[in-house]
Amino acid sequence: DAGVTQSPTHLIKTRGQQVTLRCSPKSGHDTVSWYQQALGQGPQFIFQYYEEEERQRGNFPDRFSGHQFPNYSSELNVNALLLGDSALYLCASSFSQNYGYTFGSGTRLTVV
Amino acid sequence: DQQVKQNSPSLSVQEGRISILNCDYTNSMFDYFLWYKKYPAEGPTFLISISSIKDKNEDGRFTVFLNKSAKHLSLHIVPSQPGDSAVYFCAASEGYGGATNKLIFGTGTLLAVQP
């Protein structure tokens, strides 16, 4: 049973560029949440998608946007990249009526 | 505004002894608390949780204690094993149950269990 799959695992981008990160949820899960983990910090909630809509959003600027597809997979898009966007981006999936989050291994984004 | 705080960045214990990891929170609206373990190059893995209506929850070698009046929780690992060496995150949420709740994480504590 595949868990949460994220791609790519590592990515290097230049300031001002745009990036798209992808997430496939665990089988049976219908809700996807995205978190940003900066170096030395805990994960911070970016937003959550359910039924292809953004259900909740954390304190992140509009440069961060997302999408959920009918097969429950999700994308995180970041525009106009800043050096401070360098972080590990974690995707977590869950079943809407169950508290259990399953995290992926993350995408390490480096902005230079 | 750090609503969940783990004031010890690291902890070192001997194999077989008890590991105690601490977490403090400031938001009195939090009513569900979780501990996650994270190995390098892996995502966080759920370990144990506790709701605000309880003061203790056990799962094998892991016990979480909640002191609501002090806004403090702790994770006890007995006995500690070298495989427990990882970063441990405390997390909290408002609202009990349901995957709609966002998690607020602490900054983590690196536990090293020495053989």
Short mmCIF file of C-alpha atoms in Angstrom, two decimals:
data_model
loop_
_atom_site.label_atom_id
_atom_site.label_comp_id
_atom_site.label_asym_id
_atom_site.label_seq_id
_atom_site.Cartn_x
_atom_site.Cartn_y
_atom_site.Cartn_z
CA ASP A 1 0.00 0.00 0.00
CA ALA A 2 1.75 3.15 -1.21
CA GLY A 3 1.83 5.99 1.25
CA VAL A 4 1.97 9.66 0.33
CA THR A 5 4.16 10.28 -2.70
CA GLN A 6 5.76 13.65 -3.38
CA SER A 7 7.71 14.79 -6.40
CA PRO A 8 10.30 15.92 -7.03
CA THR A 9 12.39 15.07 -3.95
CA HIS A 10 14.81 17.96 -4.51
CA LEU A 11 14.58 21.13 -6.54
CA ILE A 12 16.77 24.18 -7.09
CA LYS A 13 15.19 27.37 -8.44
CA THR A 14 16.28 30.95 -8.98
CA ARG A 15 14.70 33.94 -7.27
CA GLY A 16 11.67 35.20 -9.15
CA GLN A 17 10.92 31.85 -10.77
CA GLN A 18 7.81 29.77 -10.26
CA VAL A 19 7.67 26.20 -8.96
CA THR A 20 5.11 23.40 -8.86
CA LEU A 21 5.28 20.59 -6.34
CA ARG A 22 3.15 17.47 -6.59
CA CYS A 23 1.55 15.10 -4.14
CA SER A 24 -0.31 11.81 -4.48
CA PRO A 25 -2.25 10.95 -1.33
CA LYS A 26 -2.35 7.60 0.37
CA SER A 27 -4.90 5.21 -1.08
CA GLY A 28 -8.33 5.88 0.44
CA HIS A 29 -7.50 9.42 1.53
CA ASP A 30 -9.45 12.37 0.13
CA THR A 31 -7.94 15.38 1.93
CA VAL A 32 -4.53 16.91 1.25
CA SER A 33 -2.71 19.42 3.45
CA TRP A 34 0.53 21.21 2.67
CA TYR A 35 3.13 22.30 5.24
CA GLN A 36 6.37 24.27 4.96
CA GLN A 37 9.26 23.32 7.21
CA ALA A 38 12.08 25.83 7.29
CA LEU A 39 15.46 24.80 8.67
CA GLY A 40 15.34 24.41 12.44
CA GLN A 41 11.60 25.00 12.59
CA GLY A 42 8.52 22.87 12.86
CA PRO A 43 6.17 22.39 9.91
CA GLN A 44 3.85 25.36 9.26
CA PHE A 45 0.40 24.88 7.74
CA ILE A 46 0.00 26.38 4.28
CA PHE A 47 -3.45 25.17 3.19
CA GLN A 48 -5.74 22.18 2.92
CA TYR A 49 -7.76 20.84 -0.01
CA TYR A 50 -10.90 18.73 0.08
CA GLU A 51 -13.30 18.04 -2.78
CA GLU A 52 -11.06 20.08 -5.07
CA GLU A 53 -11.50 23.22 -2.99
CA GLU A 54 -9.25 25.07 -0.57
CA ARG A 55 -10.88 24.49 2.78
CA GLN A 56 -8.44 26.20 5.14
CA ARG A 57 -5.46 28.47 4.70
CA GLY A 58 -2.59 29.38 6.96
CA ASN A 59 -0.69 32.65 7.12
CA PHE A 60 0.97 32.47 3.72
CA PRO A 61 0.87 35.09 0.94
CA ASP A 62 -1.13 34.69 -2.27
CA ARG A 63 2.08 33.67 -4.04
CA PHE A 64 1.31 30.25 -2.61
CA SER A 65 -1.57 28.55 -4.39
CA GLY A 66 -2.76 25.03 -4.85
CA HIS A 67 -5.03 22.69 -6.63
CA GLN A 68 -6.64 19.34 -6.02
CA PHE A 69 -7.60 17.04 -8.86
CA PRO A 70 -10.55 14.63 -9.10
CA ASN A 71 -8.23 11.73 -8.21
CA TYR A 72 -7.40 13.60 -4.95
CA SER A 73 -3.81 14.35 -5.96
CA SER A 74 -2.64 17.89 -5.37
CA GLU A 75 -0.22 20.54 -6.52
CA LEU A 76 1.41 23.38 -4.64
CA ASN A 77 2.45 26.37 -6.74
CA VAL A 78 4.73 29.14 -5.54
CA ASN A 79 5.20 32.24 -7.71
CA ALA A 80 7.92 34.90 -7.59
CA LEU A 81 10.20 32.76 -5.45
CA LEU A 82 12.12 34.41 -2.63
CA LEU A 83 15.24 33.14 -0.89
CA GLY A 84 13.09 32.69 2.21
CA ASP A 85 10.93 30.14 0.41
CA SER A 86 13.78 27.65 0.69
CA ALA A 87 12.39 24.87 2.86
CA LEU A 88 11.13 21.32 3.01
CA TYR A 89 7.57 21.18 1.70
CA LEU A 90 5.52 18.40 3.22
CA CYS A 91 2.28 17.00 1.92
CA ALA A 92 -0.05 15.17 4.31
CA SER A 93 -3.13 13.23 3.35
CA SER A 94 -6.05 12.08 5.45
CA PHE A 95 -9.56 10.74 5.20
CA SER A 96 -12.04 13.53 5.84
CA GLN A 97 -13.64 11.91 8.85
CA ASN A 98 -10.50 10.55 10.44
CA TYR A 99 -7.83 12.50 12.27
CA GLY A 100 -4.88 10.51 11.09
CA TYR A 101 -2.47 12.43 8.87
CA THR A 102 0.05 10.54 6.77
CA PHE A 103 2.98 12.67 5.70
CA GLY A 104 5.08 12.28 2.61
CA SER A 105 8.87 12.53 2.70
CA GLY A 106 8.74 16.05 1.33
CA THR A 107 10.26 18.12 -1.43
CA ARG A 108 13.42 20.03 -0.56
CA LEU A 109 13.24 23.39 -2.37
CA THR A 110 16.33 25.57 -2.57
CA VAL A 111 16.00 29.08 -3.96
CA VAL A 112 19.27 30.69 -5.09
CA ASP B 1 3.82 34.12 17.74
CA GLN B 2 4.94 30.63 18.76
CA GLN B 3 1.83 28.95 20.11
CA VAL B 4 3.54 25.60 20.65
CA LYS B 5 6.99 25.61 22.21
CA GLN B 6 9.58 22.92 22.66
CA ASN B 7 12.29 24.63 24.67
CA SER B 8 14.83 21.82 24.54
CA PRO B 9 16.42 21.59 21.09
CA SER B 10 18.14 18.34 22.01
CA LEU B 11 18.18 15.56 24.58
CA SER B 12 20.62 12.72 25.11
CA VAL B 13 19.78 9.61 27.17
CA GLN B 14 21.25 6.17 27.74
CA GLU B 15 19.63 3.11 26.25
CA GLY B 16 17.14 1.58 28.67
CA ARG B 17 16.56 4.80 30.58
CA ILE B 18 13.54 7.09 30.40
CA SER B 19 13.33 9.89 27.82
CA ILE B 20 11.11 12.83 28.73
CA LEU B 21 10.29 15.37 26.04
CA ASN B 22 8.42 18.52 27.00
CA CYS B 23 6.05 20.86 25.20
CA ASP B 24 4.28 24.04 26.27
CA TYR B 25 1.42 25.83 24.54
CA THR B 26 -0.21 29.20 24.88
CA ASN B 27 -3.54 28.85 23.07
CA SER B 28 -6.24 27.75 25.51
CA MET B 29 -8.46 26.80 22.55
CA PHE B 30 -6.22 23.85 21.70
CA ASP B 31 -8.00 20.64 22.60
CA TYR B 32 -6.10 17.93 20.76
CA PHE B 33 -2.39 17.24 20.99
CA LEU B 34 -0.13 14.94 19.03
CA TRP B 35 3.47 13.79 18.97
CA TYR B 36 5.28 13.04 15.72
CA LYS B 37 8.66 11.45 15.16
CA LYS B 38 10.83 12.42 12.20
CA TYR B 39 13.88 10.67 10.81
CA PRO B 40 16.15 12.48 8.33
CA ALA B 41 14.88 12.36 4.74
CA GLU B 42 11.48 11.09 5.88
CA GLY B 43 8.19 12.78 6.66
CA PRO B 44 6.89 13.04 10.23
CA THR B 45 5.30 9.84 11.55
CA PHE B 46 2.42 9.93 14.01
CA LEU B 47 3.36 8.55 17.41
CA ILE B 48 0.66 9.20 19.98
CA SER B 49 -2.09 11.72 20.74
CA ILE B 50 -4.23 12.96 23.59
CA SER B 51 -7.43 14.95 23.79
CA SER B 52 -8.00 17.68 26.33
CA ILE B 53 -10.54 15.59 28.22
CA LYS B 54 -7.77 13.23 29.29
CA ASP B 55 -4.58 13.71 31.28
CA LYS B 56 -2.75 10.57 30.19
CA ASN B 57 -2.59 8.26 27.21
CA GLU B 58 -0.38 5.19 26.83
CA ASP B 59 0.71 3.17 23.85
CA GLY B 60 3.36 0.58 24.58
CA ARG B 61 6.60 2.31 25.56
CA PHE B 62 5.12 5.75 24.89
CA THR B 63 3.02 7.77 27.33
CA VAL B 64 1.79 11.32 26.89
CA PHE B 65 0.78 13.42 29.88
CA LEU B 66 -1.32 16.58 29.63
CA ASN B 67 -1.52 19.28 32.32
CA LYS B 68 -4.14 21.71 31.05
CA SER B 69 -3.82 24.16 33.91
CA ALA B 70 -0.11 24.53 33.17
CA LYS B 71 -0.63 24.30 29.39
CA HIS B 72 2.06 21.65 29.34
CA LEU B 73 2.41 18.19 27.90
CA SER B 74 5.19 15.66 27.97
CA LEU B 75 6.11 12.48 26.15
CA HIS B 76 7.72 9.68 28.14
CA ILE B 77 9.56 6.87 26.38
CA VAL B 78 10.40 3.88 28.58
CA PRO B 79 12.72 2.12 28.00
CA SER B 80 14.52 4.23 25.42
CA GLN B 81 16.08 2.39 22.48
CA PRO B 82 18.71 3.52 19.95
CA GLY B 83 16.03 3.32 17.21
CA ASP B 84 14.13 6.06 19.04
CA SER B 85 16.82 8.56 18.04
CA ALA B 86 14.98 11.13 15.90
CA VAL B 87 13.46 14.60 16.01
CA TYR B 88 10.22 14.68 18.00
CA PHE B 89 7.58 17.30 17.23
CA CYS B 90 4.73 18.29 19.47
CA ALA B 91 1.61 19.50 17.61
CA ALA B 92 -1.75 20.90 18.65
CA SER B 93 -5.06 21.76 17.07
CA GLU B 94 -8.35 23.43 17.83
CA GLY B 95 -11.31 21.13 17.46
CA TYR B 96 -11.38 17.49 18.26
CA GLY B 97 -11.42 14.93 15.53
CA GLY B 98 -11.82 15.32 11.81
CA ALA B 99 -9.11 15.90 9.28
CA THR B 100 -10.16 19.50 8.79
CA ASN B 101 -8.06 20.69 11.65
CA LYS B 102 -4.72 22.30 10.90
CA LEU B 103 -1.84 21.33 13.13
CA ILE B 104 0.38 23.85 14.90
CA PHE B 105 3.83 22.36 15.42
CA GLY B 106 6.61 23.10 17.86
CA THR B 107 10.20 23.46 16.71
CA GLY B 108 11.15 19.91 17.64
CA THR B 109 13.53 18.15 20.03
CA LEU B 110 16.36 16.00 18.73
CA LEU B 111 16.54 12.86 20.86
CA ALA B 112 19.77 10.85 20.85
CA VAL B 113 19.68 7.48 22.61
CA GLN B 114 23.19 6.27 23.37
CA PRO B 115 23.84 2.49 23.30
#
